[in-house]
Coordinates of C-alpha atoms in Angstrom, one line a residue:
X1 CA -0.1 -0.3 0.2
X2 CA 1.5 3.4 -0.7
X3 CA 2.7 5.8 1.9
X4 CA 2.8 9.7 2.3
X5 CA 5.6 10.5 0.2
X6 CA 5.5 7.5 -2.5
X7 CA 5.9 8.4 -6.0
X8 CA 3.2 6.6 -8.3
X9 CA 4.0 6.2 -11.9
X10 CA 0.6 6.7 -13.6
X11 CA -0.2 3.8 -15.9
X12 CA -2.6 5.7 -18.4
X13 CA -0.9 7.6 -21.5
X14 CA -2.8 9.2 -24.0
X15 CA -3.4 6.9 -27.2
X16 CA -1.4 7.3 -29.6
X17 CA 1.6 8.9 -27.7
X18 CA 4.7 6.9 -26.7
X19 CA 4.7 5.1 -23.2
X20 CA 8.2 5.1 -23.1
X21 CA 8.4 8.6 -23.2
X22 CA 8.6 10.0 -19.9
X23 CA 7.3 13.3 -21.0
X24 CA 3.9 11.5 -22.1
X25 CA 3.1 10.3 -18.4
X26 CA 2.0 11.7 -15.3
X27 CA 3.6 11.5 -11.7
X28 CA 1.6 11.1 -8.6
X29 CA 2.9 12.1 -5.4
X30 CA 1.1 10.5 -2.2
X31 CA 0.2 13.4 0.5
X32 CA -2.4 11.8 2.3
X33 CA -4.3 8.6 2.7
X34 CA -8.2 8.2 4.1
X35 CA -9.1 4.7 5.7
X36 CA -12.9 3.9 5.4
X37 CA -14.1 6.5 3.6
X38 CA -17.9 6.8 3.5
X39 CA -19.5 4.0 2.4
X40 CA -16.3 2.0 1.2
X41 CA -15.3 0.2 4.2
X42 CA -12.8 -1.6 3.1
X43 CA -11.2 0.9 0.6
X44 CA -8.2 3.2 1.3
X45 CA -8.7 6.9 -0.6
X46 CA -5.4 7.9 -1.8
X47 CA -5.0 11.9 -2.0
X48 CA -2.0 12.8 -4.8
X49 CA -0.1 15.5 -6.5
X50 CA 0.0 15.0 -10.2
X51 CA 3.0 16.9 -12.1
X52 CA 3.7 15.9 -15.7
X53 CA 6.9 13.3 -16.4
X54 CA 10.1 15.0 -17.5
X55 CA 13.5 14.0 -18.9
X56 CA 14.6 13.4 -15.3
X57 CA 11.9 10.6 -14.6
X58 CA 13.1 8.5 -17.8
X59 CA 14.0 5.6 -15.4
X60 CA 10.2 5.6 -14.6
X61 CA 9.3 5.2 -18.3

């Protein structure tokens, strides 16, 4: 389970774009977690900040 401060590579890429180009990806940073959100007792919701990938993220792509 991701913890606060973890980095997640968004698995989605716009159709037709190169998945291996880090500039076509989004990077999420976990800034919070909510346990037992309303109506979903067995769920953990992640609160993330999103940013565009860049060349420094090449290792993630």
